[in-house]
Structures are given as structure tokens and as C-alpha cells.
């Protein structure tokens, strides 16, 4: 089969990075015990503990839908609720998975200005009701970075965890692109997670260069009780676990996770830098991770499509471009050039 | 990491077969659309349609727990029930997954003599009650081959599907080791499935030589309505689907699925042939697939453990040996020799 | 125990009306078959069919939470979604019950101006997404009258059902105060339900004068398949069903259901008429059923509390007064007088 | 409507006893706060605390299906399991309700000889597996008295709770006919419940003379955390709670609960005493509560049906007769006489 030209519609379009692939290949030798009782799984879990500088509990799930939903289900009973941003992936793009895994825990949307939750917004929702007809708030979930590519600072996470502790809430971080946030922040992974008060992190591997797989890290180990049973029952226990674990070893042991994310972020900056100030074209959000959201007239988007580009669009005329570990800078430049060209033509025509 | 000596405790201990690996490698080129809208996924689905000679609907799930549970949930409402054998994996080894995915569909155990369901046993359960306090029977599930390695013949499946049709029940086949059954039967896959009246088949890839992955085939296509949504919500939709699909292409296009299964079955026969008639040693079940269940005195099992063999045991002194696509015949012979030696010593000591 | 003075905080504070009580008393004679196979249950179901002039399927549930949630669960699979108003009781006051009963069906809030759903708002939500990550819209639910007491006209319901049919959606009516809506509209119950395109109605008995009980009416009888099993499994099948059914006979056979509702509505009008135009006091919503929502300065609400009145409040200074079948007009006048007095004092003090 | 002749097919055929009725009537005066914040609810809860001589947490549910299922769901996560007898109502007659409310907790059937669980049977199931593929045992549930009318002694319950404590299991008692067990034992309610190690009791009101209603008593109060939210979400919170609570006041304050149960038990003994030793007729179980299970040739059962008697039958020729609070001794004697007559005729004919 021939290869398609690189598109930036999604960072899920990329394949498996060399480090993850090599680790899978190395794991594919001989026999190994099943269900996680193998050396690769232990090594991968230890690699997370080393990276995060703490004795966290580590579990491996197949994808982010499951990782986040299982983590939230572990923190909630069915009559509890989860406070999230209106733009949170769990709210907008999981087809009801959190409600399914938890058997009914309701997501409560807190209003924020730019997709990030604030302590005030959390407090407003959490304290809005205390009667039995309202599902009891129990967890706050934040997406780091957000769906539109903004990164919570350490201070922001600390402020959120402070209000969580005050109100008896747990703090969950959906880190489908966690590596990209760390790459931007330049901090230790521990600083933006447990040291800042995060209880559970879902660390995404797929968008970071793996074929499949997310890790669920419980920094509050008591919350991990029986989580292995929960994964098993929910169809998230791999029998040949080594193949879910080994890529993590490849990603973590030599820093590929961070290199991949840095490269992707750099490509986003590269595009953003080349299209700023073009007529009619605006960045919808600050570019802080691996995505660029471009507001442009429909004619511009149409022109890009005509030149072969694929991308997701938003109501009101926005286009999303996401960069993966293997984004080709030359291809990024092509995209920038096409945006320039099309926006120039459109401005002329207007 | 060094390789462990081959054990026959589980066919999940084996790695990825060359054909599956090569297909994954071939798929790992450039970019591809996510969530199944890629060429590998389409090719894999078509390969199943060709193999089964019918326009079935094909879905890919991460593991057997999910594949079976989602298929049953698609056939049932929460107040329905599923008739199965007492030894069925869904009943004994899924940690309540079918009940979880279906939100409460109860498994009703039909009594059989040797782990296979019979039309009479199905009828007895399905007609035992018709009041509202009893969950309405809706599906029959059979494991092909059974957990203890017996294979349903085409006649047997036809007889079961006849009673299903008569009683308004759907017929689901848990084919975690479906390839091994086909290898034994020597029939076309269609003969033992839809032509015999099976509505839905879960075709196992993991035990057949893949890293991860099961296929769900709906022969009655109406039953597949919205099954993609069901998979998504339940955390079983892979974003980089090509890596879940490609190995199937590798397995199906040149017959690796069947070669792997035949090899595994042959190894089971090889062991069985060498240990029959030994003092105190008996086969617990006819050897019809890739497993051998050995009844032996505890001293014999202890002796095998002392010689380094690992295996699952059963109440009453049974040991299970399972053979994978890569089982080493020399190592099978070693196991046979050790059983011979240990049983001889034990008989002498007695 | 002594009786408390009548309050208008909730129409759930009222007791059992004489007609419902007398029917329960009449039903409490001798023995009767259990689980609905008794004459009272058959009579009650027939009374609904007569009242609605159609052969609908009728079921009895213990309360509105269950009736609505079970009805929605019958219309949805877990990966489907339900479109509702932001003010809908199922969204705001059921503690996640719809999600619990359906195992995850998500409620999608459509924006409206005054708590009523419009065809345009339904269409906007239902057509906003068609990808697999978004739970597939399947049902529209409207509350008749709304939580704030507005009544959908026959034309409005017809317009909603037209868009539902066009988009393949079912139409559910939460009629916790259905009688009050009919009393206002002055139409036949059939006109505002199945003739206008409603598929399922939950007809509330509790707020209409019964101790316990709601009826679920399926006008599209195919949708009622196995609904009795669903009720049983969900703990909503009364063993001594006659006591859940008999009050309905009492309510329906001589028109008590409508008399009760008319009286309650009249009391709401009585209060509204006496407080219009008072300084600082405004009606928050048109008074079309049995509730009056009064916007007033906090000092006024405080003054009412000081005079012994109890009521629910809303953010921004609103008070809710609800009238039941037994609301005492004299007591309504007392409330009006107190509002007049307090608002006058407050205006003077300002 | 005319009254049917008394039948003993079910103790659910009886109506509301005078004490329960009088309390409902007394409660039906004026207005009262909703959702349990009323005097009747507080009084009823206190009456349970007095009766059981402990500060237990008390909740009111509509029926036994819900009471038991909610209590088990409160004790379990979805991946836990519940050990019960093969004859337990939760296993045989709840249409999958425990699995539904708990979102998948599996019931594990322990084999016993006569429908009662034994410590050995509990231990055998609880310790049979400890791997992740088997739902983790978490609760033991016993039915007191059993479905076939046997009563656990204080010693038996103590022995069960000892094994529960040793194995980390909670002990739940399904007391749909709890009053009948206490009437037989002649002990304090506390002796057979919390003093013997029971953590949660579902105390049945319906079969004891009420229209509707069961009480859930948490002796281990920590287990009751947020149980009110659980009830609300599951459609088991009555808005006009006083009418669910008041009958309990009527039943408990003057001992009607115990008188009713004694009368029912006495009628069972009355029947048993008159039919012992008849040709071909045998008691299937010791008569220790309000039911009599009669083994008899099909011809005898047919003869009874011909004389107008209705009863449930069992495979192998058994008939069940259940006596309620209002069972008419004269009618019991008629039944005995008819059994005598029919069995005599049948014996002659043979």
C-alpha cells in the first residue's frame, strides 16, 4: 500500500515512533507470563515511578477513553458528579463513556473563559447545590494541555488542587497529550502532577508516538485499590501485557517521550509563526502545545481543501492543525505557504 | 532481557507471529486516518468477508473480554439473560464483564456433561420459567472450542441453532481459539458459523499469534446496528486502528491463522500421544484443539514443578498444558519425557 | 401529631386527596393476585385508555424519577443521547438517574429562551455532530408544564414532533404535572400527546393528589416491548400492585385528576393576580400552571421568612410558590397580603 | 368489585393490616415536608432504633427488589461478588436486579443442602479463587427465613458472621419475611441481626401487612455513607415520604409486626399439622415460618386445582402455600380438608 501525504488533521494519523517500535520488537522474543506478570510490565511501571520520582501505582489501558473513564469511575460512585470544562474531551468526545463506566456519574460543566478550569469556576459548581437531587461533586478533571492547546501552569494546578482539598474533591488530570504540556512547561513531571496536588494522571502514549496505550498513575495509592479488577472487568486487561508495556519502556528510558513532544510543539510554533498577521487569519488560541487553531474566512478554508489539506473545522470558521512526533517541517512550511497564498488570494478577491 | 524457557501454562505466553509482525511493520509507514477510516482496516474487514464468504459486519476490539461482552450486550437488554455452559469463560473468568457491559444481563448456566451445551440443556433452561421475575432468555453463547478443548461439530452447532431459532434466541460463538476449532474440523469457516446458524462470532487473534486484538463478526447484519458507537463508548475504539487491523491482514491473507492453529493442535496431539497409558496419568478430556488436560497424582504434578514446569491446576489433581503457534516440538517432547519420568518414579514409590 | 400550617414551598407537601384515598380503601378488601394481575390494575389501565382514547400500553411506577428514567432507558441504548432543556428536571434534579437507568445515555442540553424546547433548538443539537465520538441523539424530552410553569401548546408540541420524526427522534413527555397542563389548555389529553406526536408520556400522580405513583403510557406500543421486565429489574414492580393502581381509578373515574389540577392552577392565578404591580416584585415567568415564581429583593424574601413562610429560592432573588390540590384560598390570600405588606415596608425603607 | 375467596398462593395477596392503615390515615392530615424531612419519617426511623436497641441508619425503599439490590450495591463495587444460596431470591427471582443496581456484581452460588448457607460453603466459594479473572468476593447474603421457610438460628448467623469477618466479607440479611423469623426464634431483633454480626438488614413490610415498603437498616453506619443519594438516583426516594414511613410507625409501635407474623406462622403450623402422614403427601421442608411446601403426586395437585385452590408449583410435584397476616384459620382448615380428601381419593385410585 502506498503512503499518503502527511496531513495535520490529527496527531492520531502518525505511526509508531522508532523507540516504541524497537521496544516492541525487543519484547517479542520467546515466551512471557500473561496479564502483566512479566518483566516488561514491571520495568515500564518502574520507569514511571522513576520519572515521577514517587511510588505511584501504575496501570496500563488500551486507550484514553478507557483510561480516563476508569480513573473517574474509581474516584466516584454512580451518584457522584465530575466537574469539568465545557471543552473537556470527556464531555464532548467520549460518547458517554464516563457515564457508562461509572454507571451514571454526571459531568457538571463549569464555565471558564478559555477552556481552562479556574478555582472560582470549580467552587461555583461545587457549592451551587447541596441537596440530594443533585449528584454530589466528587472529582475535578482537567485536561493538560486543554483540547485547544493551552497549558495549565504549576501555579494554576496548585490553585485548583487547593480548592479541591478544601471542598473534599479529588483532582484528575487527563493527560492525553501530557508530554506536550511538560515539554512546554519545562518542569519535572512531578511538579505539575502530584507535587501540585493531582491525585490521578492519565498519561497518553498514543498521541506521543505509540500504537496503542495509556498509563493510569495513582499518586494517592489508596485510590488504586482493586483498580486491576476494575480494568479486567471493563475489558482493559491485556493478556499479552508485555506488548502494551514495552513501548513505554522505549519511550521513557531515553527520553523519547519528551523529544517527541518537543518536536511536535516546535512544529506548531513553526506554523503559527509563519501565519501570524496574514489578512483575515487569526490564531483562535495561544499556541502552547502541539496544535494550532486558525480562524479564517470560509473561502480560505475552502482554498486549503482545494489544495489537498484535510483538517477538522469549528463553527464560525476555524481549522485545527495538530502535529505529531513525526511532523515534517517541510510539510509544515508547505501548509504555511498555502495558507499565505490562499489568504492573499481571498483578500484580493474581497 | 533474556528469554525465558518455553512454558505451556498458557497460549498467551507466546509472542507475535512473523506474519502479524510483518503486517504491523508494513502498516507503520507514514500517516493514515484514525478510528478505522484507513486502508488497513478496510482490507482486514474485507479479508474476513472473503474468508467467511459473506457480507458480514466486522469490528475490531482490543481483547476477548470486551469482544464477547460487547457482542452479548448488543444482543441483550439488561433484563435479558444469556444461556451458557458452567465452564464458559464468560461465566468463570471474566470478572463480571458481561454483566458490566450489559448493565445486568444475567448468565444462566445450563448443565452439560462435558462442557458443551446441548439443545436439550438449552431448551431446559430457556423454558424453565416464563414469569417476569426471571430474566428473559435471549442469547445462547457457546465457546468453540470449549475451555477444555472440545470442538463442536457442524451438526452440533446446527442442532443448537435450530433450538435457538425455535425459541427466539440468538446464537453467539466465543471463538477465542476459533482457528483451532476450524483446524480440527477441516471445514470452511462459514460451515461452522453462519451456515450453521451462528449470528455473531468473536474471532480471537491474541491466542492465534497476534499481540492484541479480536474481531467481532455479525453475520446477521441487523444486529450490528450502532455497534461502532457501542465500541467507542466502552473504550474499544482504537484511534490508530490500522495497528489493530493490520495484523489481521497478515494473519488472513496467506493462511497464517490456520497454519498457526494447526501447529498448536499438532503439539497438543504430540504430547497426548506420548503420555497415554502412563501409570496414574489420564487425559481429562478428549484432545481436540490446542490444550491437553492431564489428570495425575499430586506427587506427579509436584515432580513436574520441581523440574521447572509451570501450569495451571484444577481441583482434584489436573494440570493444563496449552500450545501456541510457536510451541517448540522439542520442548513438547521434553515435557512428555518429564511426565513419563515423574509418573514412573511416583508409581515405583507407591 | 399536630398539623403544620399550609405552606406553598412544594406541591409535594400535600397529602392524599379524598378520591385517591377512597379507592385505596375500596381496594383494601380481601385478597388479590400480586404483581398487577388484579382487577384494580386492569381497571386503572383501561381508565387511561379511555381518557386518552387510544389503546396505549400502561405501566405503573413508584415515582417520577423512575418513570422518566425507565421510559428514556427504553427508548435509548447507552450510547444514545437525550435532548432536553437546561431547566429540565431530568437534567437538574434527578441526581444522575437517567444516566444510571440507561447505563450512560447522555443528556444534551438545548438552549432555549424560557425553559421550553423549540424545534430550532432541537434541530441545532441533533444535527451539530454526526461522528462516533458524540452520543447519537435518539430522544427529545419535554416537561409539560415546564419546571417554571409554562405550558406547551398543541401547536408547539406538534412542531416539536415534526422535527423529531424528520430527524428520527422519539418524543417523550415528562408529565409530572401533566394534569395541570391539560387544565390550562382545556384540550383533550389525546390532543396534547399522541395526536400531537408524543410517543411516551409519564403522567404524574403524586403532585396531582396521590400518595405515590406515576403512570407510563406508551402510545407507540412497539416501544413498550418488555417494559414490564425493565420495571421489575429496576425495582419498580409493586407486589401488591392494586394499591399503586387503585388511586388512579379514583382519580380518573370521576375527573378528580382534572378538578385537582384546576384548583391548583386557580390558586396560582389568585396569588399572581394579587401581587402584580407591587413595588420591586415581579413575576419571573408567565403563570400557566400551578406555580408562581416571584422576583423580589432579598429584604422582601427575608421578611416573608420572618412571617413564617417557607419557599425555595433562586439565584438572583426569586421565590417559588407551588399550589396543590388542597391549597387553601384563604391561606393564598394570607401569602399575598404578606407579600404586599413586606414589599411595601421594604419600598418605604429603601 | 367483589372480593375473591382467600387463596394461599402468596403472602402478597393480602391487603393492608389495620395498624398500617390507621397510621397512613393519621399521616394524611394537612401538609408535611417532602423527601423524608417530616415527623413520620423521623418517628419511624426512631422506632426501628428502639426496636433494634441500636443507633442504626434507617432508609425506606419501595420494595424488596430495590432494598436488597441497593444494599448490595452499597457494599460492592461492580467487580466484586456476592455469595448467596442457590435458592436465594436475589439469585432466582429478581430478574437481574442486583447485577443491574451494582452495574455487574456477580452472584456466586454456594452449594448448601437445604437452602441455608453454611460457613463451610461460604468459605469454599470465597477461597476458591484469588485471581483477577474472578470477581472478588465481598458480601454474603442470607435470606431470613429462607425462600422455603427455614429460619437461621442465632448460632448459625454468628457462625456465618465469624467466617465473614475472618475473610473480610460483609454480611447482608434479606429479611423480606424477617418478622416471621423473629416470631419463630422468639429472640430480640438485635440478637439475630447486629449482635450476631449482620451489617445490613432489609426488613420487609409488604409481606408483613403493609401496602408497600421495605426498610434498610445499616448497623455498621459507615456503610450507609451517601445511601440517600443512592436511593434518590435509583428512583427509590419517595417525595411524599410520610406515606412510606407512617405504616411502619403503625406496625412497630404496638407490636403489630410481630403479631401479624405470629399469626401467619401459626396458620402454617395449622396446615402442616393437619396434613402430616397423609398417603403420598410429604412436607418438603421443616415448617419454621409462614410457608408450607407440600410434596404430592400430580393427581393430588390436580385435584386441589379442581377444587379451586391456586398455588405455585415446583418441579417434581411440590406445591407452596403461604400465609399472610390475615389468613383465615377456617380457610386453612378447608385447605387441609381438601388435601386430605384429594390425597385419599388418589390413594384409593392408585
mmCIF file of C-alpha atoms in Angstrom, chain C residues 1-4 6-7 11-16 21 24-25 28-35 39-40 43 62-63 65-66 93-97 100-101 103 206 209-212 229 232-240 242-244 310 325-326, chain D residues 1-4 6-7 11-16 21 24-25 28-35 39-40 43 62-63 65-66 93-97 100-101 103 206 209-212 229 232-240 242-244 310 325-326:
data_model
loop_
_atom_site.group_PDB
_atom_site.id
_atom_site.type_symbol
_atom_site.label_atom_id
_atom_site.label_comp_id
_atom_site.label_asym_id
_atom_site.label_seq_id
_atom_site.Cartn_x
_atom_site.Cartn_y
_atom_site.Cartn_z
ATOM 1 C CA UNK C 1 -49.158 14.659 65.806
ATOM 2 C CA UNK C 2 -50.393 18.141 65.121
ATOM 3 C CA UNK C 3 -50.813 19.509 61.636
ATOM 4 C CA UNK C 4 -48.436 22.130 60.316
ATOM 5 C CA UNK C 6 -50.119 25.057 54.994
ATOM 6 C CA UNK C 7 -47.012 26.060 53.115
ATOM 7 C CA UNK C 11 -46.863 20.652 45.819
ATOM 8 C CA UNK C 12 -45.359 17.517 47.355
ATOM 9 C CA UNK C 13 -46.267 18.801 50.821
ATOM 10 C CA UNK C 14 -49.926 17.969 50.269
ATOM 11 C CA UNK C 15 -51.476 14.692 51.311
ATOM 12 C CA UNK C 16 -53.763 12.250 49.545
ATOM 13 C CA UNK C 21 -57.927 7.609 49.385
ATOM 14 C CA UNK C 24 -57.287 2.669 48.132
ATOM 15 C CA UNK C 25 -59.757 1.895 50.878
ATOM 16 C CA UNK C 28 -58.132 -2.956 50.634
ATOM 17 C CA UNK C 29 -60.694 -5.700 50.793
ATOM 18 C CA UNK C 30 -59.722 -9.298 50.873
ATOM 19 C CA UNK C 31 -57.101 -10.896 48.722
ATOM 20 C CA UNK C 32 -55.969 -10.078 45.202
ATOM 21 C CA UNK C 33 -53.352 -11.514 42.876
ATOM 22 C CA UNK C 34 -49.957 -9.861 43.020
ATOM 23 C CA UNK C 35 -47.749 -8.051 40.504
ATOM 24 C CA UNK C 39 -58.767 -6.129 38.755
ATOM 25 C CA UNK C 40 -57.696 -2.709 40.033
ATOM 26 C CA UNK C 43 -59.303 -1.120 35.555
ATOM 27 C CA UNK C 62 -43.455 4.362 42.162
ATOM 28 C CA UNK C 63 -42.176 7.834 41.387
ATOM 29 C CA UNK C 65 -37.563 9.749 38.810
ATOM 30 C CA UNK C 66 -38.099 6.113 37.955
ATOM 31 C CA UNK C 93 -32.886 17.320 39.833
ATOM 32 C CA UNK C 94 -32.587 13.587 39.280
ATOM 33 C CA UNK C 95 -29.095 13.029 40.695
ATOM 34 C CA UNK C 96 -27.993 11.284 37.524
ATOM 35 C CA UNK C 97 -30.953 8.887 37.439
ATOM 36 C CA UNK C 100 -27.994 5.398 35.805
ATOM 37 C CA UNK C 101 -31.052 3.631 34.419
ATOM 38 C CA UNK C 103 -26.235 2.940 31.752
ATOM 39 C CA UNK C 206 -48.124 12.300 43.242
ATOM 40 C CA UNK C 209 -53.169 14.175 44.823
ATOM 41 C CA UNK C 210 -51.895 10.634 45.235
ATOM 42 C CA UNK C 211 -49.538 9.277 47.886
ATOM 43 C CA UNK C 212 -47.229 7.611 45.435
ATOM 44 C CA UNK C 229 -39.232 -6.731 32.685
ATOM 45 C CA UNK C 232 -39.153 -5.443 37.526
ATOM 46 C CA UNK C 233 -35.368 -5.402 37.255
ATOM 47 C CA UNK C 234 -35.204 -1.779 38.278
ATOM 48 C CA UNK C 235 -37.189 -2.266 41.478
ATOM 49 C CA UNK C 236 -40.364 -0.664 40.168
ATOM 50 C CA UNK C 237 -42.754 -3.600 40.160
ATOM 51 C CA UNK C 238 -45.094 -3.425 43.153
ATOM 52 C CA UNK C 239 -46.040 -6.814 44.537
ATOM 53 C CA UNK C 240 -49.334 -5.517 45.899
ATOM 54 C CA UNK C 242 -53.542 -2.933 43.439
ATOM 55 C CA UNK C 243 -52.523 -0.219 45.890
ATOM 56 C CA UNK C 244 -50.500 1.579 43.244
ATOM 57 C CA UNK C 310 -41.189 28.644 53.563
ATOM 58 C CA UNK C 325 -54.956 20.060 45.042
ATOM 59 C CA UNK C 326 -55.811 21.161 48.587
ATOM 60 C CA UNK D 1 -65.754 -5.029 42.956
ATOM 61 C CA UNK D 2 -66.416 -8.271 44.794
ATOM 62 C CA UNK D 3 -63.845 -9.922 46.966
ATOM 63 C CA UNK D 4 -62.162 -13.137 45.853
ATOM 64 C CA UNK D 6 -58.842 -16.267 50.182
ATOM 65 C CA UNK D 7 -56.004 -18.080 48.469
ATOM 66 C CA UNK D 11 -48.490 -13.722 51.105
ATOM 67 C CA UNK D 12 -48.542 -10.797 48.683
ATOM 68 C CA UNK D 13 -52.226 -11.444 48.010
ATOM 69 C CA UNK D 14 -53.203 -9.967 51.359
ATOM 70 C CA UNK D 15 -54.128 -6.341 51.835
ATOM 71 C CA UNK D 16 -53.092 -3.704 54.352
ATOM 72 C CA UNK D 21 -53.852 1.609 57.504
ATOM 73 C CA UNK D 24 -51.469 6.138 56.910
ATOM 74 C CA UNK D 25 -54.800 7.720 57.691
ATOM 75 C CA UNK D 28 -52.900 12.073 55.795
ATOM 76 C CA UNK D 29 -53.628 15.273 57.627
ATOM 77 C CA UNK D 30 -52.520 18.594 56.283
ATOM 78 C CA UNK D 31 -49.156 19.341 54.802
ATOM 79 C CA UNK D 32 -45.758 17.879 55.580
ATOM 80 C CA UNK D 33 -42.281 18.468 54.205
ATOM 81 C CA UNK D 34 -41.219 16.186 51.370
ATOM 82 C CA UNK D 35 -38.402 13.688 50.843
ATOM 83 C CA UNK D 39 -42.153 13.807 61.528
ATOM 84 C CA UNK D 40 -43.492 10.451 60.414
ATOM 85 C CA UNK D 43 -40.610 8.686 64.129
ATOM 86 C CA UNK D 62 -40.486 0.957 47.846
ATOM 87 C CA UNK D 63 -39.953 -2.771 47.516
ATOM 88 C CA UNK D 65 -36.058 -5.879 44.935
ATOM 89 C CA UNK D 66 -34.797 -2.345 45.345
ATOM 90 C CA UNK D 93 -36.436 -14.063 41.309
ATOM 91 C CA UNK D 94 -35.072 -10.573 40.848
ATOM 92 C CA UNK D 95 -34.658 -10.560 37.063
ATOM 93 C CA UNK D 96 -31.045 -9.486 37.368
ATOM 94 C CA UNK D 97 -31.779 -6.560 39.680
ATOM 95 C CA UNK D 100 -28.344 -4.003 37.431
ATOM 96 C CA UNK D 101 -28.109 -1.827 40.536
ATOM 97 C CA UNK D 103 -23.516 -2.459 37.482
ATOM 98 C CA UNK D 206 -45.112 -5.668 52.391
ATOM 99 C CA UNK D 209 -49.099 -6.279 56.281
ATOM 100 C CA UNK D 210 -48.182 -3.058 54.548
ATOM 101 C CA UNK D 211 -49.189 -1.878 51.073
ATOM 102 C CA UNK D 212 -45.681 -1.033 50.005
ATOM 103 C CA UNK D 229 -28.065 9.704 47.213
ATOM 104 C CA UNK D 232 -32.538 9.042 45.040
ATOM 105 C CA UNK D 233 -30.629 8.194 41.861
ATOM 106 C CA UNK D 234 -32.208 4.760 41.701
ATOM 107 C CA UNK D 235 -35.772 6.045 41.860
ATOM 108 C CA UNK D 236 -36.357 4.969 45.449
ATOM 109 C CA UNK D 237 -36.822 8.302 47.183
ATOM 110 C CA UNK D 238 -40.499 8.975 47.839
ATOM 111 C CA UNK D 239 -41.442 12.636 47.617
ATOM 112 C CA UNK D 240 -44.356 12.194 49.995
ATOM 113 C CA UNK D 242 -44.585 10.223 55.148
ATOM 114 C CA UNK D 243 -46.823 7.702 53.454
ATOM 115 C CA UNK D 244 -43.984 5.227 53.139
ATOM 116 C CA UNK D 310 -54.339 -21.721 43.500
ATOM 117 C CA UNK D 325 -51.274 -11.626 58.477
ATOM 118 C CA UNK D 326 -54.956 -12.088 57.689
#
